[in-house]
XYZ file of C-alpha atoms in Angstrom:
155
model
C 6.681 88.098 -13.209
C 4.248 88.713 -15.815
C 0.541 88.047 -15.926
C -0.301 84.646 -16.377
C -1.943 83.752 -20.315
C -5.897 83.775 -20.941
C -6.723 80.172 -21.722
C -7.744 80.862 -25.048
C -4.634 82.228 -26.005
C -2.938 79.150 -26.085
C -3.842 77.018 -29.090
C -4.135 74.012 -27.403
C -6.674 74.924 -25.381
C -8.959 75.271 -27.926
C -11.309 72.521 -29.636
C -9.509 70.777 -32.506
C -10.782 71.960 -36.085
C -12.259 68.310 -36.364
C -12.423 65.880 -33.135
C -14.790 63.453 -33.975
C -12.834 60.870 -34.605
C -14.617 57.764 -34.387
C -18.320 56.939 -34.697
C -19.712 53.621 -35.142
C -22.825 51.125 -34.544
C -21.571 47.683 -35.248
C -22.984 44.219 -35.104
C -19.217 43.214 -33.930
C -17.115 42.940 -30.410
C -15.890 46.358 -29.450
C -12.878 47.257 -28.340
C -11.661 49.848 -25.490
C -8.292 49.649 -27.198
C -9.518 50.992 -30.396
C -11.295 53.976 -29.020
C -9.121 54.782 -26.784
C -6.396 55.516 -29.446
C -8.807 57.262 -31.597
C -9.100 59.739 -28.889
C -5.239 60.266 -28.145
C -4.166 64.043 -29.301
C -0.793 65.567 -28.213
C -2.546 68.597 -26.715
C -5.155 66.667 -24.308
C -4.416 66.953 -20.665
C -7.563 64.723 -19.777
C -9.023 61.601 -21.467
C -12.441 60.673 -20.084
C -13.327 56.786 -21.140
C -16.911 55.398 -20.588
C -17.405 51.254 -21.409
C -21.081 50.265 -20.596
C -21.164 46.255 -20.393
C -23.956 43.860 -20.257
C -24.981 43.164 -16.317
C -26.407 40.122 -15.057
C -29.777 41.959 -13.522
C -31.724 44.773 -14.330
C -34.410 46.424 -11.576
C -33.842 43.470 -9.130
C -34.467 40.715 -12.020
C -31.703 38.297 -13.418
C -31.071 38.893 -17.081
C -30.944 35.897 -19.249
C -30.646 37.315 -22.411
C -29.833 40.516 -24.317
C -30.105 42.365 -27.580
C -29.450 45.758 -28.953
C -31.206 47.056 -32.292
C -30.841 50.299 -33.994
C -32.514 52.107 -36.752
C -31.282 53.363 -39.511
C -30.402 56.705 -38.937
C -28.838 55.482 -35.642
C -25.157 56.134 -36.998
C -26.735 59.976 -38.135
C -27.963 60.598 -34.639
C -24.734 59.628 -33.248
C -22.788 62.150 -35.200
C -25.426 64.828 -34.511
C -24.861 64.087 -30.613
C -21.231 63.626 -30.849
C -20.994 67.085 -33.356
C -22.583 69.292 -30.416
C -20.536 67.746 -27.794
C -18.180 69.142 -29.398
C -19.146 72.225 -29.967
C -20.756 72.752 -26.123
C -16.792 71.903 -24.871
C -13.415 72.107 -25.776
C -12.829 68.472 -27.518
C -9.578 67.518 -28.867
C -10.803 64.411 -30.029
C -14.091 62.115 -29.322
C -14.875 58.658 -30.466
C -18.307 56.505 -29.375
C -18.994 53.022 -30.735
C -22.211 50.947 -29.820
C -23.094 47.211 -30.077
C -26.131 45.898 -31.869
C -26.977 42.558 -31.983
C -27.250 39.753 -29.347
C -24.889 39.991 -26.125
C -23.877 37.740 -23.253
C -23.060 38.698 -20.017
C -20.371 40.974 -19.568
C -20.254 41.921 -23.176
C -18.930 45.776 -24.137
C -22.205 47.358 -24.880
C -20.656 50.726 -25.843
C -17.475 52.521 -25.240
C -17.168 56.454 -25.416
C -14.086 58.749 -25.022
C -13.546 62.199 -24.919
C -9.998 64.421 -24.731
C -9.807 67.756 -23.766
C -7.251 70.148 -22.881
C -8.120 69.510 -19.125
C -9.906 66.757 -16.653
C -12.698 68.839 -15.520
C -14.164 69.361 -19.310
C -13.061 65.796 -19.907
C -15.348 64.150 -17.562
C -18.166 66.843 -17.996
C -18.192 66.366 -22.090
C -17.648 62.344 -21.846
C -20.747 62.400 -19.375
C -22.672 64.355 -22.089
C -21.944 61.870 -24.566
C -22.932 59.170 -23.460
C -26.144 60.506 -21.418
C -27.501 61.838 -24.482
C -26.258 59.039 -26.779
C -28.331 56.824 -24.602
C -30.966 59.281 -24.423
C -31.199 60.699 -28.353
C -29.465 57.581 -30.278
C -32.272 55.353 -31.509
C -30.960 52.073 -30.130
C -32.803 50.259 -28.287
C -32.439 46.864 -25.464
C -34.238 43.578 -25.761
C -34.074 41.763 -22.218
C -35.197 38.528 -21.289
C -35.437 37.806 -17.720
C -34.169 34.561 -15.856
C -38.049 34.121 -15.145
C -39.326 34.380 -18.840
C -40.557 37.690 -19.067
C -39.129 40.106 -21.809
C -38.704 44.212 -21.380
C -37.926 46.452 -24.125
C -35.893 49.271 -23.196
C -35.572 53.258 -25.180
C -38.501 52.194 -27.617
């Protein structure tokens, strides 16, 4: 029995040449199916998907209304974040969309997905993508609570 091949001996184990498939900041409802379809790749053994939804509370207070706004550079910053994740992991395909405007409880606020040769890489890359998006992309959340108080998050 011969020695096992090294991971990098197989082209499917490497990152795709252009893995960023879908990036958007939209004022229309988001689709999990669209994002999942965008990251389909025959060389991917693992796909990780994260869906962020509007919840009815935050910090112990009931949320009545929520809206997102974005700086005009948000999509460019989203691309920068996505390209960094793709450079740090063997990403076959990557997609991220974030909603802006007024949202209702239960609406999708953000959907990101990453496909990689293996599940561990896909999980790690997806977590990095959503964490870096939330930390670095200039998108701000305005919450109105049940008691009438308001809060800006991310400003």
